[in-house]
């Protein structure tokens, strides 16, 4: 559990540093606003990343729910 929390916090900071709006999370996932959720979901799923699109949820808009994995996996997501 501690490793997941540490990786989540690192990943959240990394995507924010890259200019994305990552909502704060206390869970094993991060919700990130993006410009084109369907395209991002397809690309990440092709890489084996656990992701769900939230295109039509009020007050969220185009967003991705990305499940936190290992640090090496999350590094691939960040890239």
mmCIF file with all atom_site columns, N, CA and C in Angstrom:
data_model
loop_
_atom_site.group_PDB
_atom_site.id
_atom_site.type_symbol
_atom_site.label_atom_id
_atom_site.label_alt_id
_atom_site.label_comp_id
_atom_site.label_asym_id
_atom_site.label_entity_id
_atom_site.label_seq_id
_atom_site.pdbx_PDB_ins_code
_atom_site.Cartn_x
_atom_site.Cartn_y
_atom_site.Cartn_z
_atom_site.occupancy
_atom_site.B_iso_or_equiv
_atom_site.pdbx_formal_charge
_atom_site.auth_seq_id
_atom_site.auth_comp_id
_atom_site.auth_asym_id
_atom_site.auth_atom_id
_atom_site.pdbx_PDB_model_num
ATOM 1   N N  . UNK A 1 1  ? 0.825   -1.195 0.000   1.00 0.00 ? 1  UNK A N  1
ATOM 2   C CA . UNK A 1 1  ? 0.000   0.000  0.000   1.00 0.00 ? 1  UNK A CA 1
ATOM 3   C C  . UNK A 1 1  ? 0.869   1.259  0.000   1.00 0.00 ? 1  UNK A C  1
ATOM 4   N N  . UNK A 1 2  ? 1.903   1.275  0.802   1.00 0.00 ? 2  UNK A N  1
ATOM 5   C CA . UNK A 1 2  ? 2.774   2.449  0.882   1.00 0.00 ? 2  UNK A CA 1
ATOM 6   C C  . UNK A 1 2  ? 3.409   2.758  -0.470  1.00 0.00 ? 2  UNK A C  1
ATOM 7   N N  . UNK A 1 3  ? 3.809   1.710  -1.205  1.00 0.00 ? 3  UNK A N  1
ATOM 8   C CA . UNK A 1 3  ? 4.422   1.914  -2.519  1.00 0.00 ? 3  UNK A CA 1
ATOM 9   C C  . UNK A 1 3  ? 3.424   2.539  -3.500  1.00 0.00 ? 3  UNK A C  1
ATOM 10  N N  . UNK A 1 4  ? 2.172   2.084  -3.467  1.00 0.00 ? 4  UNK A N  1
ATOM 11  C CA . UNK A 1 4  ? 1.139   2.646  -4.349  1.00 0.00 ? 4  UNK A CA 1
ATOM 12  C C  . UNK A 1 4  ? 0.916   4.119  -4.023  1.00 0.00 ? 4  UNK A C  1
ATOM 13  N N  . UNK A 1 5  ? 0.835   4.452  -2.738  1.00 0.00 ? 5  UNK A N  1
ATOM 14  C CA . UNK A 1 5  ? 0.622   5.844  -2.339  1.00 0.00 ? 5  UNK A CA 1
ATOM 15  C C  . UNK A 1 5  ? 1.792   6.729  -2.769  1.00 0.00 ? 5  UNK A C  1
ATOM 16  N N  . UNK A 1 6  ? 2.993   6.228  -2.587  1.00 0.00 ? 6  UNK A N  1
ATOM 17  C CA . UNK A 1 6  ? 4.182   6.977  -2.982  1.00 0.00 ? 6  UNK A CA 1
ATOM 18  C C  . UNK A 1 6  ? 4.197   7.193  -4.502  1.00 0.00 ? 6  UNK A C  1
ATOM 19  N N  . UNK A 1 7  ? 3.894   6.137  -5.253  1.00 0.00 ? 7  UNK A N  1
ATOM 20  C CA . UNK A 1 7  ? 3.856   6.238  -6.712  1.00 0.00 ? 7  UNK A CA 1
ATOM 21  C C  . UNK A 1 7  ? 2.747   7.173  -7.166  1.00 0.00 ? 7  UNK A C  1
ATOM 22  N N  . UNK A 1 8  ? 1.582   7.102  -6.524  1.00 0.00 ? 8  UNK A N  1
ATOM 23  C CA . UNK A 1 8  ? 0.464   7.992  -6.867  1.00 0.00 ? 8  UNK A CA 1
ATOM 24  C C  . UNK A 1 8  ? 0.871   9.449  -6.683  1.00 0.00 ? 8  UNK A C  1
ATOM 25  N N  . UNK A 1 9  ? 1.487   9.760  -5.562  1.00 0.00 ? 9  UNK A N  1
ATOM 26  C CA . UNK A 1 9  ? 1.888   11.138 -5.289  1.00 0.00 ? 9  UNK A CA 1
ATOM 27  C C  . UNK A 1 9  ? 2.945   11.612 -6.281  1.00 0.00 ? 9  UNK A C  1
ATOM 28  N N  . UNK A 1 10 ? 3.907   10.751 -6.597  1.00 0.00 ? 10 UNK A N  1
ATOM 29  C CA . UNK A 1 10 ? 4.925   11.088 -7.590  1.00 0.00 ? 10 UNK A CA 1
ATOM 30  C C  . UNK A 1 10 ? 4.282   11.334 -8.954  1.00 0.00 ? 10 UNK A C  1
ATOM 31  N N  . UNK A 1 11 ? 3.397   10.423 -9.369  1.00 0.00 ? 11 UNK A N  1
ATOM 32  C CA . UNK A 1 11 ? 2.754   10.527 -10.680 1.00 0.00 ? 11 UNK A CA 1
ATOM 33  C C  . UNK A 1 11 ? 1.883   11.777 -10.773 1.00 0.00 ? 11 UNK A C  1
ATOM 34  N N  . UNK A 1 12 ? 1.117   12.066 -9.737  1.00 0.00 ? 12 UNK A N  1
ATOM 35  C CA . UNK A 1 12 ? 0.271   13.258 -9.726  1.00 0.00 ? 12 UNK A CA 1
ATOM 36  C C  . UNK A 1 12 ? 1.115   14.515 -9.914  1.00 0.00 ? 12 UNK A C  1
ATOM 37  N N  . UNK A 1 13 ? 2.219   14.603 -9.199  1.00 0.00 ? 13 UNK A N  1
ATOM 38  C CA . UNK A 1 13 ? 3.116   15.743 -9.349  1.00 0.00 ? 13 UNK A CA 1
ATOM 39  C C  . UNK A 1 13 ? 3.706   15.825 -10.743 1.00 0.00 ? 13 UNK A C  1
ATOM 40  N N  . UNK A 1 14 ? 4.060   14.679 -11.312 1.00 0.00 ? 14 UNK A N  1
ATOM 41  C CA . UNK A 1 14 ? 4.667   14.656 -12.644 1.00 0.00 ? 14 UNK A CA 1
ATOM 42  C C  . UNK A 1 14 ? 3.693   15.131 -13.715 1.00 0.00 ? 14 UNK A C  1
ATOM 43  N N  . UNK A 1 15 ? 2.442   14.689 -13.650 1.00 0.00 ? 15 UNK A N  1
ATOM 44  C CA . UNK A 1 15 ? 1.483   15.122 -14.676 1.00 0.00 ? 15 UNK A CA 1
ATOM 45  C C  . UNK A 1 15 ? 1.106   16.593 -14.485 1.00 0.00 ? 15 UNK A C  1
ATOM 46  N N  . UNK A 1 16 ? 1.076   17.050 -13.254 1.00 0.00 ? 16 UNK A N  1
ATOM 47  C CA . UNK A 1 16 ? 0.828   18.483 -13.016 1.00 0.00 ? 16 UNK A CA 1
ATOM 48  C C  . UNK A 1 16 ? 1.988   19.314 -13.554 1.00 0.00 ? 16 UNK A C  1
ATOM 49  N N  . UNK A 1 17 ? 3.206   18.841 -13.338 1.00 0.00 ? 17 UNK A N  1
ATOM 50  C CA . UNK A 1 17 ? 4.381   19.545 -13.863 1.00 0.00 ? 17 UNK A CA 1
ATOM 51  C C  . UNK A 1 17 ? 4.357   19.600 -15.391 1.00 0.00 ? 17 UNK A C  1
ATOM 52  N N  . UNK A 1 18 ? 3.718   18.600 -16.009 1.00 0.00 ? 18 UNK A N  1
ATOM 53  C CA . UNK A 1 18 ? 3.611   18.559 -17.472 1.00 0.00 ? 18 UNK A CA 1
ATOM 54  C C  . UNK A 1 18 ? 2.458   19.423 -17.984 1.00 0.00 ? 18 UNK A C  1
ATOM 55  N N  . UNK A 1 19 ? 1.730   20.064 -17.063 1.00 0.00 ? 19 UNK A N  1
ATOM 56  C CA . UNK A 1 19 ? 0.680   20.987 -17.465 1.00 0.00 ? 19 UNK A CA 1
ATOM 57  C C  . UNK A 1 19 ? -0.732  20.439 -17.454 1.00 0.00 ? 19 UNK A C  1
ATOM 58  N N  . UNK A 1 20 ? -0.919  19.221 -16.939 1.00 0.00 ? 20 UNK A N  1
ATOM 59  C CA . UNK A 1 20 ? -2.251  18.630 -16.872 1.00 0.00 ? 20 UNK A CA 1
ATOM 60  C C  . UNK A 1 20 ? -2.897  18.918 -15.523 1.00 0.00 ? 20 UNK A C  1
ATOM 61  N N  . UNK A 1 21 ? -4.223  18.929 -15.515 1.00 0.00 ? 21 UNK A N  1
ATOM 62  C CA . UNK A 1 21 ? -4.996  19.146 -14.297 1.00 0.00 ? 21 UNK A CA 1
ATOM 63  C C  . UNK A 1 21 ? -5.314  17.791 -13.680 1.00 0.00 ? 21 UNK A C  1
ATOM 64  N N  . UNK A 1 22 ? -4.556  17.388 -12.678 1.00 0.00 ? 22 UNK A N  1
ATOM 65  C CA . UNK A 1 22 ? -4.781  16.130 -11.973 1.00 0.00 ? 22 UNK A CA 1
ATOM 66  C C  . UNK A 1 22 ? -5.482  16.439 -10.662 1.00 0.00 ? 22 UNK A C  1
ATOM 67  N N  . UNK A 1 23 ? -6.657  15.857 -10.480 1.00 0.00 ? 23 UNK A N  1
ATOM 68  C CA . UNK A 1 23 ? -7.407  16.075 -9.249  1.00 0.00 ? 23 UNK A CA 1
ATOM 69  C C  . UNK A 1 23 ? -6.750  15.307 -8.100  1.00 0.00 ? 23 UNK A C  1
ATOM 70  N N  . UNK A 1 24 ? -6.812  15.835 -6.905  1.00 0.00 ? 24 UNK A N  1
ATOM 71  C CA . UNK A 1 24 ? -6.250  15.162 -5.737  1.00 0.00 ? 24 UNK A CA 1
ATOM 72  C C  . UNK A 1 24 ? -6.978  13.841 -5.509  1.00 0.00 ? 24 UNK A C  1
ATOM 73  N N  . UNK A 1 25 ? -6.238  12.837 -5.048  1.00 0.00 ? 25 UNK A N  1
ATOM 74  C CA . UNK A 1 25 ? -6.809  11.506 -4.862  1.00 0.00 ? 25 UNK A CA 1
ATOM 75  C C  . UNK A 1 25 ? -6.278  10.870 -3.585  1.00 0.00 ? 25 UNK A C  1
ATOM 76  N N  . UNK A 1 26 ? -7.156  10.126 -2.919  1.00 0.00 ? 26 UNK A N  1
ATOM 77  C CA . UNK A 1 26 ? -6.750  9.326  -1.769  1.00 0.00 ? 26 UNK A CA 1
ATOM 78  C C  . UNK A 1 26 ? -6.898  7.847  -2.103  1.00 0.00 ? 26 UNK A C  1
ATOM 79  N N  . UNK A 1 27 ? -7.083  7.548  -3.377  1.00 0.00 ? 27 UNK A N  1
ATOM 80  C CA . UNK A 1 27 ? -7.327  6.177  -3.822  1.00 0.00 ? 27 UNK A CA 1
ATOM 81  C C  . UNK A 1 27 ? -6.144  5.664  -4.646  1.00 0.00 ? 27 UNK A C  1
ATOM 82  N N  . UNK A 1 28 ? -6.343  4.519  -5.293  1.00 0.00 ? 28 UNK A N  1
ATOM 83  C CA . UNK A 1 28 ? -5.289  3.925  -6.105  1.00 0.00 ? 28 UNK A CA 1
ATOM 84  C C  . UNK A 1 28 ? -5.416  4.342  -7.577  1.00 0.00 ? 28 UNK A C  1
ATOM 85  N N  . UNK A 1 29 ? -5.988  5.506  -7.814  1.00 0.00 ? 29 UNK A N  1
ATOM 86  C CA . UNK A 1 29 ? -6.093  6.038  -9.159  1.00 0.00 ? 29 UNK A CA 1
ATOM 87  C C  . UNK A 1 29 ? -5.988  7.557  -9.114  1.00 0.00 ? 29 UNK A C  1
ATOM 88  N N  . UNK A 1 30 ? -5.771  8.141  -10.310 1.00 0.00 ? 30 UNK A N  1
ATOM 89  C CA . UNK A 1 30 ? -5.701  9.588  -10.455 1.00 0.00 ? 30 UNK A CA 1
ATOM 90  C C  . UNK A 1 30 ? -6.646  9.971  -11.584 1.00 0.00 ? 30 UNK A C  1
ATOM 91  N N  . UNK A 1 31 ? -7.390  11.036 -11.408 1.00 0.00 ? 31 UNK A N  1
ATOM 92  C CA . UNK A 1 31 ? -8.274  11.559 -12.440 1.00 0.00 ? 31 UNK A CA 1
ATOM 93  C C  . UNK A 1 31 ? -7.605  12.781 -13.050 1.00 0.00 ? 31 UNK A C  1
ATOM 94  N N  . UNK A 1 32 ? -7.384  12.731 -14.371 1.00 0.00 ? 32 UNK A N  1
ATOM 95  C CA . UNK A 1 32 ? -6.647  13.778 -15.062 1.00 0.00 ? 32 UNK A CA 1
ATOM 96  C C  . UNK A 1 32 ? -7.501  14.326 -16.201 1.00 0.00 ? 32 UNK A C  1
ATOM 97  N N  . UNK A 1 33 ? -7.636  15.639 -16.244 1.00 0.00 ? 33 UNK A N  1
ATOM 98  C CA . UNK A 1 33 ? -8.340  16.278 -17.365 1.00 0.00 ? 33 UNK A CA 1
ATOM 99  C C  . UNK A 1 33 ? -7.402  16.347 -18.557 1.00 0.00 ? 33 UNK A C  1
ATOM 100 N N  . UNK A 1 34 ? -7.934  15.955 -19.720 1.00 0.00 ? 34 UNK A N  1
ATOM 101 C CA . UNK A 1 34 ? -7.173  15.992 -20.970 1.00 0.00 ? 34 UNK A CA 1
ATOM 102 C C  . UNK A 1 34 ? -8.036  16.610 -22.063 1.00 0.00 ? 34 UNK A C  1
ATOM 103 N N  . UNK A 1 35 ? -7.444  16.911 -23.193 1.00 0.00 ? 35 UNK A N  1
ATOM 104 C CA . UNK A 1 35 ? -8.193  17.528 -24.277 1.00 0.00 ? 35 UNK A CA 1
ATOM 105 C C  . UNK A 1 35 ? -9.013  16.557 -25.104 1.00 0.00 ? 35 UNK A C  1
ATOM 106 N N  . UNK A 1 36 ? -8.549  15.317 -25.243 1.00 0.00 ? 36 UNK A N  1
ATOM 107 C CA . UNK A 1 36 ? -9.209  14.332 -26.091 1.00 0.00 ? 36 UNK A CA 1
ATOM 108 C C  . UNK A 1 36 ? -9.156  12.965 -25.409 1.00 0.00 ? 36 UNK A C  1
ATOM 109 N N  . UNK A 1 37 ? -10.087 12.728 -24.510 1.00 0.00 ? 37 UNK A N  1
ATOM 110 C CA . UNK A 1 37 ? -10.076 11.498 -23.714 1.00 0.00 ? 37 UNK A CA 1
ATOM 111 C C  . UNK A 1 37 ? -10.169 10.229 -24.563 1.00 0.00 ? 37 UNK A C  1
ATOM 112 N N  . UNK A 1 38 ? -11.051 10.139 -25.574 1.00 0.00 ? 38 UNK A N  1
ATOM 113 C CA . UNK A 1 38 ? -11.134 8.889  -26.343 1.00 0.00 ? 38 UNK A CA 1
ATOM 114 C C  . UNK A 1 38 ? -9.805  8.489  -26.999 1.00 0.00 ? 38 UNK A C  1
ATOM 115 N N  . UNK A 1 39 ? -9.088  9.450  -27.548 1.00 0.00 ? 39 UNK A N  1
ATOM 116 C CA . UNK A 1 39 ? -7.800  9.152  -28.177 1.00 0.00 ? 39 UNK A CA 1
ATOM 117 C C  . UNK A 1 39 ? -6.774  8.731  -27.131 1.00 0.00 ? 39 UNK A C  1
ATOM 118 N N  . UNK A 1 40 ? -6.726  9.439  -26.013 1.00 0.00 ? 40 UNK A N  1
ATOM 119 C CA . UNK A 1 40 ? -5.780  9.099  -24.944 1.00 0.00 ? 40 UNK A CA 1
ATOM 120 C C  . UNK A 1 40 ? -6.064  7.714  -24.376 1.00 0.00 ? 40 UNK A C  1
ATOM 121 N N  . UNK A 1 41 ? -7.349  7.378  -24.188 1.00 0.00 ? 41 UNK A N  1
ATOM 122 C CA . UNK A 1 41 ? -7.719  6.053  -23.673 1.00 0.00 ? 41 UNK A CA 1
ATOM 123 C C  . UNK A 1 41 ? -7.230  4.971  -24.625 1.00 0.00 ? 41 UNK A C  1
ATOM 124 N N  . UNK A 1 42 ? -7.476  5.131  -25.917 1.00 0.00 ? 42 UNK A N  1
ATOM 125 C CA . UNK A 1 42 ? -7.063  4.121  -26.899 1.00 0.00 ? 42 UNK A CA 1
ATOM 126 C C  . UNK A 1 42 ? -5.552  3.909  -26.886 1.00 0.00 ? 42 UNK A C  1
ATOM 127 N N  . UNK A 1 43 ? -4.792  5.002  -26.843 1.00 0.00 ? 43 UNK A N  1
ATOM 128 C CA . UNK A 1 43 ? -3.335  4.891  -26.837 1.00 0.00 ? 43 UNK A CA 1
ATOM 129 C C  . UNK A 1 43 ? -2.828  4.193  -25.575 1.00 0.00 ? 43 UNK A C  1
ATOM 130 N N  . UNK A 1 44 ? -3.385  4.570  -24.430 1.00 0.00 ? 44 UNK A N  1
ATOM 131 C CA . UNK A 1 44 ? -2.916  3.977  -23.170 1.00 0.00 ? 44 UNK A CA 1
ATOM 132 C C  . UNK A 1 44 ? -3.310  2.519  -23.055 1.00 0.00 ? 44 UNK A C  1
ATOM 133 N N  . UNK A 1 45 ? -4.512  2.174  -23.479 1.00 0.00 ? 45 UNK A N  1
ATOM 134 C CA . UNK A 1 45 ? -4.915  0.760  -23.439 1.00 0.00 ? 45 UNK A CA 1
ATOM 135 C C  . UNK A 1 45 ? -4.024  -0.086 -24.337 1.00 0.00 ? 45 UNK A C  1
ATOM 136 N N  . UNK A 1 46 ? -3.618  0.467  -25.469 1.00 0.00 ? 46 UNK A N  1
ATOM 137 C CA . UNK A 1 46 ? -2.717  -0.254 -26.366 1.00 0.00 ? 46 UNK A CA 1
ATOM 138 C C  . UNK A 1 46 ? -1.365  -0.518 -25.700 1.00 0.00 ? 46 UNK A C  1
ATOM 139 N N  . UNK A 1 47 ? -1.005  0.318  -24.726 1.00 0.00 ? 47 UNK A N  1
ATOM 140 C CA . UNK A 1 47 ? 0.247   0.150  -23.974 1.00 0.00 ? 47 UNK A CA 1
ATOM 141 C C  . UNK A 1 47 ? 0.061   -0.736 -22.749 1.00 0.00 ? 47 UNK A C  1
ATOM 142 N N  . UNK A 1 48 ? -1.177  -1.207 -22.513 1.00 0.00 ? 48 UNK A N  1
ATOM 143 C CA . UNK A 1 48 ? -1.435  -2.050 -21.353 1.00 0.00 ? 48 UNK A CA 1
ATOM 144 C C  . UNK A 1 48 ? -1.679  -1.281 -20.069 1.00 0.00 ? 48 UNK A C  1
ATOM 145 N N  . UNK A 1 49 ? -2.039  -0.003 -20.184 1.00 0.00 ? 49 UNK A N  1
ATOM 146 C CA . UNK A 1 49 ? -2.286  0.840  -19.020 1.00 0.00 ? 49 UNK A CA 1
ATOM 147 C C  . UNK A 1 49 ? -3.764  0.765  -18.653 1.00 0.00 ? 49 UNK A C  1
ATOM 148 N N  . UNK A 1 50 ? -4.062  0.589  -17.373 1.00 0.00 ? 50 UNK A N  1
ATOM 149 C CA . UNK A 1 50 ? -5.445  0.569  -16.887 1.00 0.00 ? 50 UNK A CA 1
ATOM 150 C C  . UNK A 1 50 ? -6.005  1.980  -16.851 1.00 0.00 ? 50 UNK A C  1
ATOM 151 N N  . UNK A 1 51 ? -6.921  2.291  -17.762 1.00 0.00 ? 51 UNK A N  1
ATOM 152 C CA . UNK A 1 51 ? -7.452  3.644  -17.876 1.00 0.00 ? 51 UNK A CA 1
ATOM 153 C C  . UNK A 1 51 ? -8.921  3.590  -18.294 1.00 0.00 ? 51 UNK A C  1
ATOM 154 N N  . UNK A 1 52 ? -9.698  4.554  -17.813 1.00 0.00 ? 52 UNK A N  1
ATOM 155 C CA . UNK A 1 52 ? -11.098 4.711  -18.220 1.00 0.00 ? 52 UNK A CA 1
ATOM 156 C C  . UNK A 1 52 ? -11.316 6.168  -18.579 1.00 0.00 ? 52 UNK A C  1
ATOM 157 N N  . UNK A 1 53 ? -12.093 6.385  -19.620 1.00 0.00 ? 53 UNK A N  1
ATOM 158 C CA . UNK A 1 53 ? -12.433 7.739  -20.011 1.00 0.00 ? 53 UNK A CA 1
ATOM 159 C C  . UNK A 1 53 ? -13.701 8.210  -19.328 1.00 0.00 ? 53 UNK A C  1
ATOM 160 N N  . UNK A 1 54 ? -13.734 9.464  -18.954 1.00 0.00 ? 54 UNK A N  1
ATOM 161 C CA . UNK A 1 54 ? -14.915 10.091 -18.358 1.00 0.00 ? 54 UNK A CA 1
ATOM 162 C C  . UNK A 1 54 ? -15.246 11.330 -19.188 1.00 0.00 ? 54 UNK A C  1
ATOM 163 N N  . UNK A 1 55 ? -15.761 11.095 -20.398 1.00 0.00 ? 55 UNK A N  1
ATOM 164 C CA . UNK A 1 55 ? -16.012 12.201 -21.310 1.00 0.00 ? 55 UNK A CA 1
ATOM 165 C C  . UNK A 1 55 ? -17.283 12.976 -20.993 1.00 0.00 ? 55 UNK A C  1
ATOM 166 N N  . UNK A 1 56 ? -18.273 12.359 -20.414 1.00 0.00 ? 56 UNK A N  1
ATOM 167 C CA . UNK A 1 56 ? -19.576 12.997 -20.292 1.00 0.00 ? 56 UNK A CA 1
ATOM 168 C C  . UNK A 1 56 ? -20.007 13.236 -18.841 1.00 0.00 ? 56 UNK A C  1
ATOM 169 N N  . UNK A 1 57 ? -19.091 13.178 -17.913 1.00 0.00 ? 57 UNK A N  1
ATOM 170 C CA . UNK A 1 57 ? -19.445 13.376 -16.514 1.00 0.00 ? 57 UNK A CA 1
ATOM 171 C C  . UNK A 1 57 ? -19.490 14.882 -16.221 1.00 0.00 ? 57 UNK A C  1
ATOM 172 N N  . UNK A 1 58 ? -20.631 15.367 -15.707 1.00 0.00 ? 58 UNK A N  1
ATOM 173 C CA . UNK A 1 58 ? -20.731 16.802 -15.412 1.00 0.00 ? 58 UNK A CA 1
ATOM 174 C C  . UNK A 1 58 ? -19.606 17.281 -14.488 1.00 0.00 ? 58 UNK A C  1
ATOM 175 N N  . UNK A 1 59 ? -19.099 18.456 -14.758 1.00 0.00 ? 59 UNK A N  1
ATOM 176 C CA . UNK A 1 59 ? -18.056 19.134 -13.988 1.00 0.00 ? 59 UNK A CA 1
ATOM 177 C C  . UNK A 1 59 ? -16.680 18.492 -14.104 1.00 0.00 ? 59 UNK A C  1
ATOM 178 N N  . UNK A 1 60 ? -16.564 17.420 -14.895 1.00 0.00 ? 60 UNK A N  1
ATOM 179 C CA . UNK A 1 60 ? -15.248 16.807 -15.096 1.00 0.00 ? 60 UNK A CA 1
ATOM 180 C C  . UNK A 1 60 ? -14.778 17.032 -16.529 1.00 0.00 ? 60 UNK A C  1
ATOM 181 N N  . UNK A 1 61 ? -15.666 16.837 -17.504 1.00 0.00 ? 61 UNK A N  1
ATOM 182 C CA . UNK A 1 61 ? -15.286 17.000 -18.898 1.00 0.00 ? 61 UNK A CA 1
ATOM 183 C C  . UNK A 1 61 ? -14.455 15.848 -19.396 1.00 0.00 ? 61 UNK A C  1
ATOM 184 N N  . UNK A 1 62 ? -13.570 16.101 -20.343 1.00 0.00 ? 62 UNK A N  1
ATOM 185 C CA . UNK A 1 62 ? -12.698 15.053 -20.864 1.00 0.00 ? 62 UNK A CA 1
ATOM 186 C C  . UNK A 1 62 ? -11.646 14.728 -19.814 1.00 0.00 ? 62 UNK A C  1
ATOM 187 N N  . UNK A 1 63 ? -11.800 13.589 -19.202 1.00 0.00 ? 63 UNK A N  1
ATOM 188 C CA . UNK A 1 63 ? -10.863 13.194 -18.153 1.00 0.00 ? 63 UNK A CA 1
ATOM 189 C C  . UNK A 1 63 ? -10.555 11.710 -18.250 1.00 0.00 ? 63 UNK A C  1
ATOM 190 N N  . UNK A 1 64 ? -9.435  11.326 -17.682 1.00 0.00 ? 64 UNK A N  1
ATOM 191 C CA . UNK A 1 64 ? -9.015  9.933  -17.623 1.00 0.00 ? 64 UNK A CA 1
ATOM 192 C C  . UNK A 1 64 ? -8.883  9.508  -16.172 1.00 0.00 ? 64 UNK A C  1
ATOM 193 N N  . UNK A 1 65 ? -9.345  8.302  -15.893 1.00 0.00 ? 65 UNK A N  1
ATOM 194 C CA . UNK A 1 65 ? -9.112  7.687  -14.588 1.00 0.00 ? 65 UNK A CA 1
ATOM 195 C C  . UNK A 1 65 ? -8.012  6.676  -14.804 1.00 0.00 ? 65 UNK A C  1
ATOM 196 N N  . UNK A 1 66 ? -6.833  6.959  -14.274 1.00 0.00 ? 66 UNK A N  1
ATOM 197 C CA . UNK A 1 66 ? -5.666  6.106  -14.484 1.00 0.00 ? 66 UNK A CA 1
ATOM 198 C C  . UNK A 1 66 ? -5.354  5.374  -13.181 1.00 0.00 ? 66 UNK A C  1
ATOM 199 N N  . UNK A 1 67 ? -5.395  4.054  -13.252 1.00 0.00 ? 67 UNK A N  1
ATOM 200 C CA . UNK A 1 67 ? -5.069  3.223  -12.097 1.00 0.00 ? 67 UNK A CA 1
ATOM 201 C C  . UNK A 1 67 ? -3.559  3.272  -11.866 1.00 0.00 ? 67 UNK A C  1
ATOM 202 N N  . UNK A 1 68 ? -3.161  3.444  -10.619 1.00 0.00 ? 68 UNK A N  1
ATOM 203 C CA . UNK A 1 68 ? -1.747  3.516  -10.277 1.00 0.00 ? 68 UNK A CA 1
ATOM 204 C C  . UNK A 1 68 ? -1.140  2.120  -10.286 1.00 0.00 ? 68 UNK A C  1
ATOM 205 N N  . UNK A 1 69 ? -0.063  1.988  -11.058 1.00 0.00 ? 69 UNK A N  1
ATOM 206 C CA . UNK A 1 69 ? 0.680   0.731  -11.122 1.00 0.00 ? 69 UNK A CA 1
ATOM 207 C C  . UNK A 1 69 ? 2.053   0.917  -10.496 1.00 0.00 ? 69 UNK A C  1
ATOM 208 N N  . UNK A 1 70 ? 2.979   0.129  -10.960 1.00 0.00 ? 70 UNK A N  1
ATOM 209 C CA . UNK A 1 70 ? 4.350   0.244  -10.458 1.00 0.00 ? 70 UNK A CA 1
ATOM 210 C C  . UNK A 1 70 ? 4.982   1.532  -10.991 1.00 0.00 ? 70 UNK A C  1
ATOM 211 N N  . UNK A 1 71 ? 6.046   1.964  -10.368 1.00 0.00 ? 71 UNK A N  1
ATOM 212 C CA . UNK A 1 71 ? 6.724   3.185  -10.812 1.00 0.00 ? 71 UNK A CA 1
ATOM 213 C C  . UNK A 1 71 ? 7.173   3.077  -12.270 1.00 0.00 ? 71 UNK A C  1
ATOM 214 N N  . UNK A 1 72 ? 7.763   1.955  -12.716 1.00 0.00 ? 72 UNK A N  1
ATOM 215 C CA . UNK A 1 72 ? 8.147   1.862  -14.131 1.00 0.00 ? 72 UNK A CA 1
ATOM 216 C C  . UNK A 1 72 ? 6.939   1.970  -15.078 1.00 0.00 ? 72 UNK A C  1
ATOM 217 N N  . UNK A 1 73 ? 5.819   1.378  -14.706 1.00 0.00 ? 73 UNK A N  1
ATOM 218 C CA . UNK A 1 73 ? 4.619   1.476  -15.539 1.00 0.00 ? 73 UNK A CA 1
ATOM 219 C C  . UNK A 1 73 ? 4.136   2.914  -15.600 1.00 0.00 ? 73 UNK A C  1
ATOM 220 N N  . UNK A 1 74 ? 4.108   3.589  -14.481 1.00 0.00 ? 74 UNK A N  1
ATOM 221 C CA . UNK A 1 74 ? 3.632   4.960  -14.443 1.00 0.00 ? 74 UNK A CA 1
ATOM 222 C C  . UNK A 1 74 ? 4.597   5.897  -15.175 1.00 0.00 ? 74 UNK A C  1
ATOM 223 N N  . UNK A 1 75 ? 5.863   5.559  -15.222 1.00 0.00 ? 75 UNK A N  1
ATOM 224 C CA . UNK A 1 75 ? 6.829   6.335  -16.007 1.00 0.00 ? 75 UNK A CA 1
ATOM 225 C C  . UNK A 1 75 ? 6.455   6.255  -17.491 1.00 0.00 ? 75 UNK A C  1
ATOM 226 N N  . UNK A 1 76 ? 6.024   5.073  -17.962 1.00 0.00 ? 76 UNK A N  1
ATOM 227 C CA . UNK A 1 76 ? 5.581   4.932  -19.353 1.00 0.00 ? 76 UNK A CA 1
ATOM 228 C C  . UNK A 1 76 ? 4.360   5.791  -19.619 1.00 0.00 ? 76 UNK A C  1
ATOM 229 N N  . UNK A 1 77 ? 3.430   5.848  -18.678 1.00 0.00 ? 77 UNK A N  1
ATOM 230 C CA . UNK A 1 77 ? 2.225   6.668  -18.835 1.00 0.00 ? 77 UNK A CA 1
ATOM 231 C C  . UNK A 1 77 ? 2.628   8.135  -18.947 1.00 0.00 ? 77 UNK A C  1
ATOM 232 N N  . UNK A 1 78 ? 3.522   8.546  -18.106 1.00 0.00 ? 78 UNK A N  1
ATOM 233 C CA . UNK A 1 78 ? 3.962   9.943  -18.079 1.00 0.00 ? 78 UNK A CA 1
ATOM 234 C C  . UNK A 1 78 ? 4.567   10.361 -19.416 1.00 0.00 ? 78 UNK A C  1
ATOM 235 N N  . UNK A 1 79 ? 5.279   9.450  -20.039 1.00 0.00 ? 79 UNK A N  1
ATOM 236 C CA . UNK A 1 79 ? 5.928   9.763  -21.311 1.00 0.00 ? 79 UNK A CA 1
ATOM 237 C C  . UNK A 1 79 ? 4.907   9.829  -22.408 1.00 0.00 ? 79 UNK A C  1
#
